[in-house]
Every structure is written in structure tokens, then in C-alpha cells.
Short mmCIF file of N, CA and C in Angstrom, two decimals:
data_model
loop_
_atom_site.label_atom_id
_atom_site.label_comp_id
_atom_site.label_asym_id
_atom_site.label_seq_id
_atom_site.Cartn_x
_atom_site.Cartn_y
_atom_site.Cartn_z
N PHE J 23 -125.59 -46.21 -124.96
CA PHE J 23 -126.25 -44.99 -125.39
C PHE J 23 -125.89 -43.84 -124.45
N PRO J 24 -125.73 -42.65 -124.98
CA PRO J 24 -125.45 -41.50 -124.12
C PRO J 24 -126.68 -41.15 -123.27
N THR J 25 -126.44 -40.58 -122.14
CA THR J 25 -127.52 -40.17 -121.24
C THR J 25 -127.63 -38.66 -121.23
N ARG J 26 -128.85 -38.17 -121.27
CA ARG J 26 -129.09 -36.74 -121.19
C ARG J 26 -129.22 -36.37 -119.73
N ARG J 27 -128.61 -35.25 -119.35
CA ARG J 27 -128.69 -34.78 -117.97
C ARG J 27 -129.15 -33.34 -117.98
N SER J 28 -130.17 -33.05 -117.16
CA SER J 28 -130.66 -31.68 -117.01
C SER J 28 -130.54 -31.26 -115.56
N SER J 29 -130.16 -30.02 -115.36
CA SER J 29 -130.02 -29.47 -114.01
C SER J 29 -130.61 -28.07 -113.98
N ASP J 30 -131.37 -27.77 -112.92
CA ASP J 30 -131.84 -26.40 -112.71
C ASP J 30 -130.72 -25.65 -112.00
N LEU J 31 -130.34 -24.51 -112.54
CA LEU J 31 -129.27 -23.70 -111.93
C LEU J 31 -129.79 -22.30 -111.63
N ASN J 32 -129.41 -21.80 -110.46
CA ASN J 32 -129.71 -20.43 -110.06
C ASN J 32 -128.41 -19.64 -110.05
N VAL J 33 -128.42 -18.51 -110.72
CA VAL J 33 -127.23 -17.66 -110.77
C VAL J 33 -127.57 -16.33 -110.10
N GLU J 34 -126.74 -15.91 -109.17
CA GLU J 34 -126.93 -14.60 -108.52
C GLU J 34 -126.23 -13.50 -109.30
N THR J 35 -124.99 -13.76 -109.73
CA THR J 35 -124.23 -12.75 -110.48
C THR J 35 -123.59 -13.35 -111.73
N LYS J 36 -122.82 -14.45 -111.56
CA LYS J 36 -122.08 -15.01 -112.69
C LYS J 36 -121.79 -16.49 -112.46
N ALA J 37 -121.93 -17.29 -113.52
CA ALA J 37 -121.57 -18.71 -113.47
C ALA J 37 -120.63 -18.99 -114.63
N GLU J 38 -119.59 -19.76 -114.36
CA GLU J 38 -118.66 -20.18 -115.41
C GLU J 38 -118.93 -21.65 -115.72
N LEU J 39 -119.22 -21.93 -116.99
CA LEU J 39 -119.56 -23.28 -117.43
C LEU J 39 -118.64 -23.71 -118.56
N ASP J 40 -118.74 -24.97 -118.97
CA ASP J 40 -117.86 -25.50 -120.00
C ASP J 40 -118.62 -26.44 -120.92
N ALA J 41 -118.57 -26.19 -122.21
CA ALA J 41 -119.12 -27.10 -123.21
C ALA J 41 -117.92 -27.82 -123.82
N ASP J 42 -117.61 -28.99 -123.25
CA ASP J 42 -116.42 -29.72 -123.70
C ASP J 42 -116.68 -30.44 -125.02
N GLU J 43 -115.70 -31.20 -125.46
CA GLU J 43 -115.78 -31.90 -126.75
C GLU J 43 -116.85 -32.99 -126.77
N ASN J 44 -117.29 -33.45 -125.59
CA ASN J 44 -118.20 -34.58 -125.50
C ASN J 44 -119.67 -34.22 -125.61
N SER J 45 -120.04 -32.95 -125.38
CA SER J 45 -121.46 -32.61 -125.39
C SER J 45 -121.72 -31.14 -125.65
N PHE J 46 -122.83 -30.88 -126.31
CA PHE J 46 -123.38 -29.53 -126.41
C PHE J 46 -123.90 -29.15 -125.02
N ASN J 47 -124.23 -27.88 -124.84
CA ASN J 47 -124.97 -27.40 -123.67
C ASN J 47 -126.18 -26.67 -124.20
N SER J 48 -127.34 -26.93 -123.63
CA SER J 48 -128.55 -26.22 -123.99
C SER J 48 -129.07 -25.52 -122.74
N ILE J 49 -129.32 -24.22 -122.86
CA ILE J 49 -129.81 -23.42 -121.73
C ILE J 49 -131.23 -22.97 -122.04
N LEU J 50 -132.17 -23.29 -121.14
CA LEU J 50 -133.55 -22.82 -121.23
C LEU J 50 -133.77 -21.88 -120.05
N VAL J 51 -134.02 -20.62 -120.33
CA VAL J 51 -134.17 -19.60 -119.28
C VAL J 51 -135.56 -19.70 -118.65
N LEU J 52 -135.59 -19.88 -117.33
CA LEU J 52 -136.85 -19.95 -116.60
C LEU J 52 -137.22 -18.61 -115.97
N GLU J 53 -136.22 -17.87 -115.50
CA GLU J 53 -136.42 -16.55 -114.88
C GLU J 53 -135.22 -15.67 -115.19
N GLY J 54 -135.44 -14.37 -115.31
CA GLY J 54 -134.36 -13.42 -115.51
C GLY J 54 -134.03 -13.19 -116.97
N GLU J 55 -132.95 -12.42 -117.17
CA GLU J 55 -132.48 -12.10 -118.53
C GLU J 55 -130.96 -12.18 -118.56
N PRO J 56 -130.41 -13.40 -118.60
CA PRO J 56 -128.96 -13.55 -118.56
C PRO J 56 -128.27 -13.14 -119.86
N VAL J 57 -126.98 -12.84 -119.74
CA VAL J 57 -126.11 -12.61 -120.88
C VAL J 57 -125.13 -13.78 -120.91
N ILE J 58 -125.10 -14.50 -122.02
CA ILE J 58 -124.23 -15.67 -122.16
C ILE J 58 -123.08 -15.28 -123.07
N SER J 59 -121.84 -15.45 -122.57
CA SER J 59 -120.65 -15.03 -123.31
C SER J 59 -119.66 -16.17 -123.43
N GLY J 60 -119.18 -16.37 -124.64
CA GLY J 60 -118.14 -17.34 -124.94
C GLY J 60 -117.50 -16.86 -126.22
N GLY J 61 -117.68 -17.62 -127.29
CA GLY J 61 -117.22 -17.17 -128.60
C GLY J 61 -118.04 -15.98 -129.08
N GLU J 62 -119.30 -15.95 -128.71
CA GLU J 62 -120.21 -14.85 -129.03
C GLU J 62 -120.88 -14.42 -127.72
N THR J 63 -121.58 -13.29 -127.75
CA THR J 63 -122.34 -12.84 -126.60
C THR J 63 -123.80 -12.70 -127.01
N VAL J 64 -124.69 -13.35 -126.24
CA VAL J 64 -126.12 -13.28 -126.51
C VAL J 64 -126.89 -13.02 -125.23
N SER J 65 -127.97 -12.29 -125.37
CA SER J 65 -128.89 -12.06 -124.26
C SER J 65 -130.08 -12.98 -124.47
N ALA J 66 -130.66 -13.45 -123.37
CA ALA J 66 -131.84 -14.31 -123.46
C ALA J 66 -132.86 -13.86 -122.42
N LYS J 67 -134.12 -14.16 -122.69
CA LYS J 67 -135.22 -13.81 -121.80
C LYS J 67 -135.93 -15.09 -121.36
N LYS J 68 -136.78 -14.95 -120.37
CA LYS J 68 -137.59 -16.06 -119.88
C LYS J 68 -138.29 -16.75 -121.06
N GLY J 69 -138.14 -18.09 -121.12
CA GLY J 69 -138.77 -18.86 -122.18
C GLY J 69 -137.89 -19.09 -123.40
N GLU J 70 -136.78 -18.38 -123.50
CA GLU J 70 -135.88 -18.56 -124.64
C GLU J 70 -134.80 -19.59 -124.32
N SER J 71 -134.25 -20.19 -125.36
CA SER J 71 -133.16 -21.14 -125.17
C SER J 71 -131.96 -20.73 -126.00
N VAL J 72 -130.80 -21.16 -125.51
CA VAL J 72 -129.52 -20.87 -126.18
C VAL J 72 -128.78 -22.20 -126.32
N PHE J 73 -128.28 -22.47 -127.51
CA PHE J 73 -127.53 -23.70 -127.80
C PHE J 73 -126.05 -23.37 -127.86
N ILE J 74 -125.26 -24.10 -127.08
CA ILE J 74 -123.80 -23.93 -127.11
C ILE J 74 -123.22 -25.23 -127.66
N SER J 75 -122.52 -25.14 -128.77
CA SER J 75 -121.99 -26.32 -129.46
C SER J 75 -120.93 -27.04 -128.63
N ALA J 76 -120.86 -28.35 -128.80
CA ALA J 76 -119.79 -29.14 -128.18
C ALA J 76 -118.45 -28.59 -128.64
N GLY J 77 -117.50 -28.52 -127.74
CA GLY J 77 -116.17 -28.03 -128.07
C GLY J 77 -116.02 -26.53 -127.98
N THR J 78 -117.08 -25.82 -127.62
CA THR J 78 -116.99 -24.36 -127.47
C THR J 78 -116.03 -23.99 -126.36
N GLY J 79 -115.99 -24.79 -125.31
CA GLY J 79 -115.11 -24.51 -124.18
C GLY J 79 -115.81 -23.69 -123.11
N LYS J 80 -115.03 -22.94 -122.37
CA LYS J 80 -115.57 -22.18 -121.24
C LYS J 80 -116.42 -21.00 -121.74
N TYR J 81 -117.52 -20.78 -121.01
CA TYR J 81 -118.39 -19.64 -121.27
C TYR J 81 -119.01 -19.19 -119.96
N THR J 82 -119.58 -18.00 -119.94
CA THR J 82 -120.18 -17.47 -118.71
C THR J 82 -121.66 -17.15 -118.92
N VAL J 83 -122.39 -17.27 -117.82
CA VAL J 83 -123.78 -16.83 -117.76
C VAL J 83 -123.81 -15.75 -116.69
N GLU J 84 -124.15 -14.53 -117.08
CA GLU J 84 -124.13 -13.40 -116.14
C GLU J 84 -125.52 -12.81 -115.97
N GLY J 85 -125.79 -12.38 -114.73
CA GLY J 85 -127.07 -11.78 -114.40
C GLY J 85 -127.90 -12.73 -113.56
N LYS J 86 -128.70 -12.18 -112.68
CA LYS J 86 -129.55 -12.99 -111.80
C LYS J 86 -130.57 -13.73 -112.65
N CYS J 87 -130.54 -15.07 -112.59
CA CYS J 87 -131.43 -15.86 -113.43
C CYS J 87 -131.53 -17.29 -112.92
N THR J 88 -132.52 -18.01 -113.43
CA THR J 88 -132.68 -19.44 -113.22
C THR J 88 -132.82 -20.07 -114.60
N PHE J 89 -132.11 -21.17 -114.83
CA PHE J 89 -132.19 -21.83 -116.13
C PHE J 89 -132.01 -23.33 -115.98
N VAL J 90 -132.44 -24.05 -117.00
CA VAL J 90 -132.22 -25.50 -117.07
C VAL J 90 -131.05 -25.70 -118.03
N LEU J 91 -130.03 -26.40 -117.55
CA LEU J 91 -128.87 -26.75 -118.38
C LEU J 91 -128.99 -28.22 -118.76
N THR J 92 -128.98 -28.50 -120.06
CA THR J 92 -129.07 -29.88 -120.55
C THR J 92 -127.82 -30.19 -121.35
N LYS J 93 -127.26 -31.40 -121.08
CA LYS J 93 -126.10 -31.87 -121.84
C LYS J 93 -126.07 -33.38 -121.83
N ILE J 94 -125.22 -33.96 -122.65
CA ILE J 94 -125.10 -35.41 -122.76
C ILE J 94 -123.92 -35.86 -121.91
N ASP J 95 -124.14 -36.92 -121.14
CA ASP J 95 -123.05 -37.52 -120.33
C ASP J 95 -122.51 -38.74 -121.01
#
């Protein structure tokens, strides 16, 4: 069975992440208002979540924020 992994991440300015072919990425914003850019660009606020589909590839999270990143290993 696949395992779910969650990590709390703090971003000061910009983080580069990757949603590879093996797993989606789910971002739950705990603090701040990040802008997430990849195929599309979306803004999120505290308490909101953003789903990044498996296979999306590299994307960025910009702006001072804290979020929980969940994906399947």
C-alpha cells in the first residue's frame, strides 16, 4: 500500500517543489498568503488548500508562509 507523507514547510521567499508522476501534492496553508505557480497561478490564504495533480512537474510557492505538504510515497 502507498504511504501518505505530510511535512510542515516554512517559506521565507520562494520554494521550488515537484509533483512527479507518482503522486499528487496537496498544500494546506497554515499562515500567510502564498502564490503557487506551475501550469496555472493561484493565490491561497490561511485555511485554504491547493491540489496539484500528479505529473504536473515543477512548481513554485512564493511569499512568506507556512503550509502542510501532503503526498504519496
